[in-house]
mmCIF file with all atom_site columns, C-alpha atoms in Angstrom:
data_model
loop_
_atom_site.group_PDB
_atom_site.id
_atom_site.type_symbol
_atom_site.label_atom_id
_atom_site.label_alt_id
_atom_site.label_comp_id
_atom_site.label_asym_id
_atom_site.label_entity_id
_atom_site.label_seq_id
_atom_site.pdbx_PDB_ins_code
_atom_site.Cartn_x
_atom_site.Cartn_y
_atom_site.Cartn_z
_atom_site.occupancy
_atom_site.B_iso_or_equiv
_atom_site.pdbx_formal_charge
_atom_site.auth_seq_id
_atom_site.auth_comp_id
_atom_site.auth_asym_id
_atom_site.auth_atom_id
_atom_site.pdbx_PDB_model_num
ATOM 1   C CA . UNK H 1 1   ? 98.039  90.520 -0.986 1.00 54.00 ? 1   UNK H CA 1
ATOM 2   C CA . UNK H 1 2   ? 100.326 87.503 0.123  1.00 57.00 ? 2   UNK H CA 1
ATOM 3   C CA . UNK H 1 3   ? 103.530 87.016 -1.597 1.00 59.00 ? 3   UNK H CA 1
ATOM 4   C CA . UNK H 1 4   ? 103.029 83.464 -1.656 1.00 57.00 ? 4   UNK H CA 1
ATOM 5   C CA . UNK H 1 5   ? 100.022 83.601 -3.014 1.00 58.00 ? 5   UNK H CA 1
ATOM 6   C CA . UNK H 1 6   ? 101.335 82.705 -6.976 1.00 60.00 ? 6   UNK H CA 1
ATOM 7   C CA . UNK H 1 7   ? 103.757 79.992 -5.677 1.00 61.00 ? 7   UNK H CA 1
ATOM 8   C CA . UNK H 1 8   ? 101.115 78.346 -3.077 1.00 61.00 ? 8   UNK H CA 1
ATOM 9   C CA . UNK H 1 9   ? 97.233  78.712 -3.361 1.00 64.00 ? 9   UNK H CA 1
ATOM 10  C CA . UNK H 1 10  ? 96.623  79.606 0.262  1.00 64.00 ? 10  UNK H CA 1
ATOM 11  C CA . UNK H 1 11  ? 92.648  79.569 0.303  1.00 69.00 ? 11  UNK H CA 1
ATOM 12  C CA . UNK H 1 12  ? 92.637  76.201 2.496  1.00 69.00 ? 12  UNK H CA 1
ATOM 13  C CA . UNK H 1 13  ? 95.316  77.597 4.552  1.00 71.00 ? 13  UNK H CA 1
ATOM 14  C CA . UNK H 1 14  ? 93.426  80.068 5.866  1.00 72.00 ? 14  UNK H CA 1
ATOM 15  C CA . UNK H 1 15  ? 90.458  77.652 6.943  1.00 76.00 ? 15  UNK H CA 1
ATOM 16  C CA . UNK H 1 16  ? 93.252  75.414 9.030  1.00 78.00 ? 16  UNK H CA 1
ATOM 17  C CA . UNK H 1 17  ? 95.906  78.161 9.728  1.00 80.00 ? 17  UNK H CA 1
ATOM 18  C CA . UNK H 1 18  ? 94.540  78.479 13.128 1.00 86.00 ? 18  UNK H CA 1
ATOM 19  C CA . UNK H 1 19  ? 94.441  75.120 14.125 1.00 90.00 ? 19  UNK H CA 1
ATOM 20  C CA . UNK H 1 20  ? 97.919  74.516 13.562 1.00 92.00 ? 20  UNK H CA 1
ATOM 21  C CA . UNK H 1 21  ? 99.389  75.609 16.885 1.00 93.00 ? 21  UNK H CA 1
ATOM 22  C CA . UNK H 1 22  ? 97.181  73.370 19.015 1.00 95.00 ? 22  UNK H CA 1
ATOM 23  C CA . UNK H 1 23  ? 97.600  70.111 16.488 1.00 94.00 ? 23  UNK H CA 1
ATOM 24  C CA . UNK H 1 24  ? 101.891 70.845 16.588 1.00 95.00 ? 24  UNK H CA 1
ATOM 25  C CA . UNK H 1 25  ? 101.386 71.025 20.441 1.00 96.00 ? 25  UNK H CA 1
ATOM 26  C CA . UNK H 1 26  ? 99.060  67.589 20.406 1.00 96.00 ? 26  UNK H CA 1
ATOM 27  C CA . UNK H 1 27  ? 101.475 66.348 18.755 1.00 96.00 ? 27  UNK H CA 1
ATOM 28  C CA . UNK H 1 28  ? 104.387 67.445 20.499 1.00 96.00 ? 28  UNK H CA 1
ATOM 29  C CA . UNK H 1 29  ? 102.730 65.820 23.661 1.00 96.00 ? 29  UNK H CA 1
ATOM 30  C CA . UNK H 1 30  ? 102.201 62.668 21.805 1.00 96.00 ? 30  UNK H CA 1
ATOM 31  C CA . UNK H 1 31  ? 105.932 62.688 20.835 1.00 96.00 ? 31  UNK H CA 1
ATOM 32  C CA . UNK H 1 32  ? 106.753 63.235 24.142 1.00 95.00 ? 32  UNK H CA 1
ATOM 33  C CA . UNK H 1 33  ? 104.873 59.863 25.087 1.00 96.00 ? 33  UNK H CA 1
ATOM 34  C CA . UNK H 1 34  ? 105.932 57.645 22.362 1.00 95.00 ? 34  UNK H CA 1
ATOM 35  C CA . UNK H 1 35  ? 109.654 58.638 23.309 1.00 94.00 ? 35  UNK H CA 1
ATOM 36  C CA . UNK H 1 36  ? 108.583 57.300 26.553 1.00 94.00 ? 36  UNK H CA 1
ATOM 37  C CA . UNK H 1 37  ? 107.161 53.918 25.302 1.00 95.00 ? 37  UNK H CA 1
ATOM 38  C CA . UNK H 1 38  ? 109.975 54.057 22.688 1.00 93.00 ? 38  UNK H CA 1
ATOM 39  C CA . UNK H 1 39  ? 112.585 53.947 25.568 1.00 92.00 ? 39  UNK H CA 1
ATOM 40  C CA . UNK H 1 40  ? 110.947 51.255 27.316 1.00 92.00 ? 40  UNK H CA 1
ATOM 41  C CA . UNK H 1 41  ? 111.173 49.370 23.956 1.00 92.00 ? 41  UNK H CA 1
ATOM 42  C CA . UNK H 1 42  ? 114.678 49.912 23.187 1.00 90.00 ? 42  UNK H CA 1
ATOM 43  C CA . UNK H 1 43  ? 115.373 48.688 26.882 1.00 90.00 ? 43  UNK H CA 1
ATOM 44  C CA . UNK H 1 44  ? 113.864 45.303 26.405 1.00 89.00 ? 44  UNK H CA 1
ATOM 45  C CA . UNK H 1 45  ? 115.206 44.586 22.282 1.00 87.00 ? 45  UNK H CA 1
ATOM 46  C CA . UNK H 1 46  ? 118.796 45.524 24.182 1.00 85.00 ? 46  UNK H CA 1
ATOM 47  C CA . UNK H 1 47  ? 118.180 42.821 26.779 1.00 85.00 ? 47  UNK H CA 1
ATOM 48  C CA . UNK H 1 48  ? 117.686 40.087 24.405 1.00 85.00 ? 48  UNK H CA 1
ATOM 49  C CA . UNK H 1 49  ? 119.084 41.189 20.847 1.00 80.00 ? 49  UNK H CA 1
ATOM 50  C CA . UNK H 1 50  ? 122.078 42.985 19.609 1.00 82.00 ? 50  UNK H CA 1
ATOM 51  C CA . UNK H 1 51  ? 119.816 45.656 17.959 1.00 83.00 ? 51  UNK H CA 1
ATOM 52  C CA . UNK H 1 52  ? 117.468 48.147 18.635 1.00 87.00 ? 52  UNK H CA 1
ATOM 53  C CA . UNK H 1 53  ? 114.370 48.866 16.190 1.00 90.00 ? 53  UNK H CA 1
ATOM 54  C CA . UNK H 1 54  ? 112.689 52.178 15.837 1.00 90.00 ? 54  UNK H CA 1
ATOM 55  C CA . UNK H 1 55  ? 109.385 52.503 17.387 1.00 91.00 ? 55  UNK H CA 1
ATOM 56  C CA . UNK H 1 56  ? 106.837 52.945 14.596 1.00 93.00 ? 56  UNK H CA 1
ATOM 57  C CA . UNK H 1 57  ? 104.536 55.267 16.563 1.00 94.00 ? 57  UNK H CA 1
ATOM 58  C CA . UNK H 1 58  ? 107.081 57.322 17.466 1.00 94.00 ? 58  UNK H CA 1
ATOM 59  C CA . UNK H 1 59  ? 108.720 57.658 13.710 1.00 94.00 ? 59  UNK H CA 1
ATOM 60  C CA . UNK H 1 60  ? 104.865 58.846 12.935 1.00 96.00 ? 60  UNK H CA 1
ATOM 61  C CA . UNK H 1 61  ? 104.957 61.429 15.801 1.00 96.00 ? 61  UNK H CA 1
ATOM 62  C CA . UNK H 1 62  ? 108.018 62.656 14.261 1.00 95.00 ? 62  UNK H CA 1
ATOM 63  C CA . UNK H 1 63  ? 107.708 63.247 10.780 1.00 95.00 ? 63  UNK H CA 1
ATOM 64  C CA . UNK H 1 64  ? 103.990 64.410 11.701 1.00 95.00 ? 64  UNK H CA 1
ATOM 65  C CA . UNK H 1 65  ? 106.081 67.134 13.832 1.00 95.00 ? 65  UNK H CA 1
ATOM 66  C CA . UNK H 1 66  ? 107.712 68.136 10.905 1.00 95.00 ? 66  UNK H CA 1
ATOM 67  C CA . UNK H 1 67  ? 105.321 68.006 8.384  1.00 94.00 ? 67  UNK H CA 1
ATOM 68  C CA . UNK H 1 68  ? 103.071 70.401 10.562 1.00 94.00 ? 68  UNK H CA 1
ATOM 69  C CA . UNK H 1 69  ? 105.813 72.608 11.058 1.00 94.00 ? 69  UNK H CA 1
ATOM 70  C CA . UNK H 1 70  ? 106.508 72.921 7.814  1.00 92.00 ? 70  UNK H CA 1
ATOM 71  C CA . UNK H 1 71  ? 102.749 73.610 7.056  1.00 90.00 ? 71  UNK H CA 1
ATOM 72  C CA . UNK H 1 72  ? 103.479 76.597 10.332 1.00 91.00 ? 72  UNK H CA 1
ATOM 73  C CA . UNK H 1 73  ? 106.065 78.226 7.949  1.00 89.00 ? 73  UNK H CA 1
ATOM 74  C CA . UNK H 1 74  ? 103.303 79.091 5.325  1.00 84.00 ? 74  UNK H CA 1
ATOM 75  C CA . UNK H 1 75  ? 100.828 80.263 8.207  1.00 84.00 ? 75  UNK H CA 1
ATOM 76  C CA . UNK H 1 76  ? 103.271 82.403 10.202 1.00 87.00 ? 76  UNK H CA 1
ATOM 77  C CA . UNK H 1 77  ? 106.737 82.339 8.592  1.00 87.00 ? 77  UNK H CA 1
ATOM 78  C CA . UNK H 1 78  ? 109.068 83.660 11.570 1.00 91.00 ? 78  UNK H CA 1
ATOM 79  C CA . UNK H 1 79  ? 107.344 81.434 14.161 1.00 90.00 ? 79  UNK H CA 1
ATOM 80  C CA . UNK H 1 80  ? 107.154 77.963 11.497 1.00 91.00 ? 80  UNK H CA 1
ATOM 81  C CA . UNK H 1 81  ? 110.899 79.073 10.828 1.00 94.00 ? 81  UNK H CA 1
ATOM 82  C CA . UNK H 1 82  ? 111.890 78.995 14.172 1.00 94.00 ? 82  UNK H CA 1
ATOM 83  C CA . UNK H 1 83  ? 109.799 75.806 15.228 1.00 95.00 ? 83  UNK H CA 1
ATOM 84  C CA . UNK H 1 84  ? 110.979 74.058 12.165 1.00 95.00 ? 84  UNK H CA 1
ATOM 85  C CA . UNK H 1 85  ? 114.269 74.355 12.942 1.00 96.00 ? 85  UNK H CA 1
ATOM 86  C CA . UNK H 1 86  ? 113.705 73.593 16.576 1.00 96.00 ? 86  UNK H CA 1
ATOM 87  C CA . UNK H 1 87  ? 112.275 70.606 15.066 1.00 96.00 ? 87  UNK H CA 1
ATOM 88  C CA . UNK H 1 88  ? 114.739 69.114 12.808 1.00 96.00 ? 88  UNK H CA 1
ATOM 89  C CA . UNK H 1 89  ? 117.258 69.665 15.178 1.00 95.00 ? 89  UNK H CA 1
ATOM 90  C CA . UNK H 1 90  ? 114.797 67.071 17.337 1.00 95.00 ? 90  UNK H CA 1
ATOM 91  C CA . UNK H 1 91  ? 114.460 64.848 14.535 1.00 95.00 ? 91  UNK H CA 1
ATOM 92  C CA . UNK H 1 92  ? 118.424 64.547 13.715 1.00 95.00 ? 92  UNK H CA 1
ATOM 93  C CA . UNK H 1 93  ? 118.812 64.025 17.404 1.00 94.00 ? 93  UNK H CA 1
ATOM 94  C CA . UNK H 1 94  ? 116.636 61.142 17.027 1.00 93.00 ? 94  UNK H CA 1
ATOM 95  C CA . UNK H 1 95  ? 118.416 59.477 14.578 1.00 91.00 ? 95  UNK H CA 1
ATOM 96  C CA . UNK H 1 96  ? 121.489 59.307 16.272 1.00 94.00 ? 96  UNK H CA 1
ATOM 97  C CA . UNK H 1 97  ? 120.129 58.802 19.708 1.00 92.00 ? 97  UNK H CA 1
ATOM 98  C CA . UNK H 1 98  ? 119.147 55.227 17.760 1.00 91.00 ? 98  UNK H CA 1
ATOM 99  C CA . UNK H 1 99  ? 122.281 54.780 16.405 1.00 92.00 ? 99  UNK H CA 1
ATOM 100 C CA . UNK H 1 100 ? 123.441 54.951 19.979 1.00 91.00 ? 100 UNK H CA 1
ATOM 101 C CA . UNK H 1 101 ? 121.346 52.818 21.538 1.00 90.00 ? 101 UNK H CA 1
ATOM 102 C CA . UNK H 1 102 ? 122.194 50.132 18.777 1.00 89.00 ? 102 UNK H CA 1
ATOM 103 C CA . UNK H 1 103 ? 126.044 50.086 19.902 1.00 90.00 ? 103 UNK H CA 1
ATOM 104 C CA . UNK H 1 104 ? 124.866 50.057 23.658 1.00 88.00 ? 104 UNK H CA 1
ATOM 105 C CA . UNK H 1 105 ? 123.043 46.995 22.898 1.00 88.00 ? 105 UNK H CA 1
ATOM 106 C CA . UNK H 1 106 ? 125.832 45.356 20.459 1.00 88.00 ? 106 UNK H CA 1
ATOM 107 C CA . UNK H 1 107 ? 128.489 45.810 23.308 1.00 88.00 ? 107 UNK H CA 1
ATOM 108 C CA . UNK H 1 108 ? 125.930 44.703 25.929 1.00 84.00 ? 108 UNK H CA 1
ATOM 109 C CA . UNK H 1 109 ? 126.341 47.949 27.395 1.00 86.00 ? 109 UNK H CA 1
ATOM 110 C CA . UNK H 1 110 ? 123.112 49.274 29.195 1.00 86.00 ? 110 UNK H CA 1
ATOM 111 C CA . UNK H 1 111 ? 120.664 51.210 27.331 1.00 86.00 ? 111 UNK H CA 1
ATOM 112 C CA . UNK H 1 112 ? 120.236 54.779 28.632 1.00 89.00 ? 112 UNK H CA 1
ATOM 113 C CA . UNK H 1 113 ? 117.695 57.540 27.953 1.00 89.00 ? 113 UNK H CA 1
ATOM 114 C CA . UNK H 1 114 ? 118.330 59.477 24.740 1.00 90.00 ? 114 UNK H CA 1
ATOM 115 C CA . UNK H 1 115 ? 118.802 62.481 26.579 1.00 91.00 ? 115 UNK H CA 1
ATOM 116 C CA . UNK H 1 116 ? 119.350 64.805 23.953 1.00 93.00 ? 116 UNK H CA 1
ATOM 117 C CA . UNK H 1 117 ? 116.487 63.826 22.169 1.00 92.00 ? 117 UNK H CA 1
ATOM 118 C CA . UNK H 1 118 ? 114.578 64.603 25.217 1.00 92.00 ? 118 UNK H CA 1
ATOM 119 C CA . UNK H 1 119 ? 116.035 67.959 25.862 1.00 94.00 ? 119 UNK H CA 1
ATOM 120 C CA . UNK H 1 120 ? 115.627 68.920 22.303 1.00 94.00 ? 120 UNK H CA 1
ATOM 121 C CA . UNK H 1 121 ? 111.722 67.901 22.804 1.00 94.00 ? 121 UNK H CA 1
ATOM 122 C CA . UNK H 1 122 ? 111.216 69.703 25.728 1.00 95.00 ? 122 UNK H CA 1
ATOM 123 C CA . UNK H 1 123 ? 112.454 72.683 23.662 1.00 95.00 ? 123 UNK H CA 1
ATOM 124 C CA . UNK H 1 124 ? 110.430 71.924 21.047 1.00 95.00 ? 124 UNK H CA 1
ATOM 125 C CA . UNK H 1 125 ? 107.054 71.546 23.944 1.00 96.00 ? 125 UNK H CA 1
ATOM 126 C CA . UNK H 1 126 ? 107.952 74.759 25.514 1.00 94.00 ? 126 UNK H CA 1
ATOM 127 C CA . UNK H 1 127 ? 107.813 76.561 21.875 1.00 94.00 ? 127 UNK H CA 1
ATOM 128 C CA . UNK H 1 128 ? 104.795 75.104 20.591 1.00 93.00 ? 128 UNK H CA 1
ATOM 129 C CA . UNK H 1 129 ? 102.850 75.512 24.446 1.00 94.00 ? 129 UNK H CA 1
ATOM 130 C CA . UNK H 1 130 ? 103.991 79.295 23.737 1.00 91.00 ? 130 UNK H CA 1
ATOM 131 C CA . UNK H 1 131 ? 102.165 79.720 20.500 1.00 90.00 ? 131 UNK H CA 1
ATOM 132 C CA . UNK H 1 132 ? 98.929  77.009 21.746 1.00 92.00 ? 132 UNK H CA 1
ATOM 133 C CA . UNK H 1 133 ? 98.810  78.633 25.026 1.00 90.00 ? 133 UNK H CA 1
ATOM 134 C CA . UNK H 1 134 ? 99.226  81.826 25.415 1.00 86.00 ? 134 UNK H CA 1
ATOM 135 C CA . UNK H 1 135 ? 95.822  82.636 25.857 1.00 85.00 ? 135 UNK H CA 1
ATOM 136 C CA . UNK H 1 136 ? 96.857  81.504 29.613 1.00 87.00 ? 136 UNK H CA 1
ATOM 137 C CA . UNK H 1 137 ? 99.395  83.720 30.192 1.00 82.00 ? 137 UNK H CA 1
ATOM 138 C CA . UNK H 1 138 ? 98.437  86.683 27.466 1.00 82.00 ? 138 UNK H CA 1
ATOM 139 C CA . UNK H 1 139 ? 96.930  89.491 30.772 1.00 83.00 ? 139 UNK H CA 1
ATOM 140 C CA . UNK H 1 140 ? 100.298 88.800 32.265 1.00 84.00 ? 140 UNK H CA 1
ATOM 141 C CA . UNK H 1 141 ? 101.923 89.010 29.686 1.00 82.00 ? 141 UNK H CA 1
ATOM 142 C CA . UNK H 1 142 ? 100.311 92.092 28.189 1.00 82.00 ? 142 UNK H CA 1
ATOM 143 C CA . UNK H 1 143 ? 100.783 93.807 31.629 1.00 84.00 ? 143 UNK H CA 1
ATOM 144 C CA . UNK H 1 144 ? 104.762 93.835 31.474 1.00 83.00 ? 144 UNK H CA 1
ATOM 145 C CA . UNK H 1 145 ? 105.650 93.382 27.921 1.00 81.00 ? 145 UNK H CA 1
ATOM 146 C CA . UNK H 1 146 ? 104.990 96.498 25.820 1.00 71.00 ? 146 UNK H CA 1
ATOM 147 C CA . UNK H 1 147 ? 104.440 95.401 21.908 1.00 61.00 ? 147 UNK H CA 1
#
């Protein structure tokens, strides 16, 4: 019996449970390319305005990313803990990566990369690759790690 199982009805989780590490990975690769394209945006508003908009696409990937990793926490609650946080910590480091890049563009400062927003992705890619993955590395692994 699952002690969630009076708070949440679980029956559908079950069905989409195992999907959820390869759609937070998707999406952690799509993140990864809006924050790209989001970049490249923020460049060109800082050029010619004294503000910086965020990129719609990329809020999406975002709150998708959390949303899903929320949704982790009820399929495997250590991992979805862990990735949750990992996440949030992304998404707060998104919001003031934007604040940032507004006062580089109202001082006519250059716009750089968000590079803690990056970093904090690439944690977030590695994690998620781990738990979507590891069906690559799981003989290796198996071979020198003793569960």
């Amino acid at each position: 019996m699952d002690p969630l199982q009076f708070l949440v009805p679980l029956d559908w989780l079950a069905a989409v449970g195992p999907v959820l590490p390869y759609a937070i990975f998707v999406m952690t690769v799509a993140n990864l390319a809006t924050r790209h394209l989001a970049h490249r945006r923020h460049v060109e508003e800082g050029q010619e305005a004294d503000s910086v908009e965020a990129y719609t696409p990329h809020v999406f990937t975002n709150v998708g990313l959390v949303l899903l990793s929320f949704l982790f926490i009820l399929d495997s609650p250590v991992s979805g803990t862990i990735l949750s946080v990992l996440v949030l910590a992304m998404f707060i480091a998104d919001f003031f990566e934007l604040e940032a890049r507004n006062v580089e563009a109202r001082n006519d400062m250059t716009i750089e990369a968000p590079k803690s927003s990056i970093a904090a992705s690439l944690v977030v890619l590695v994690w998620s690759s781990y738990y979507a993955l590891f069906f690559v590395i799981e003989g290796i692994w198996n071979q020198f790690v003793v569960a």
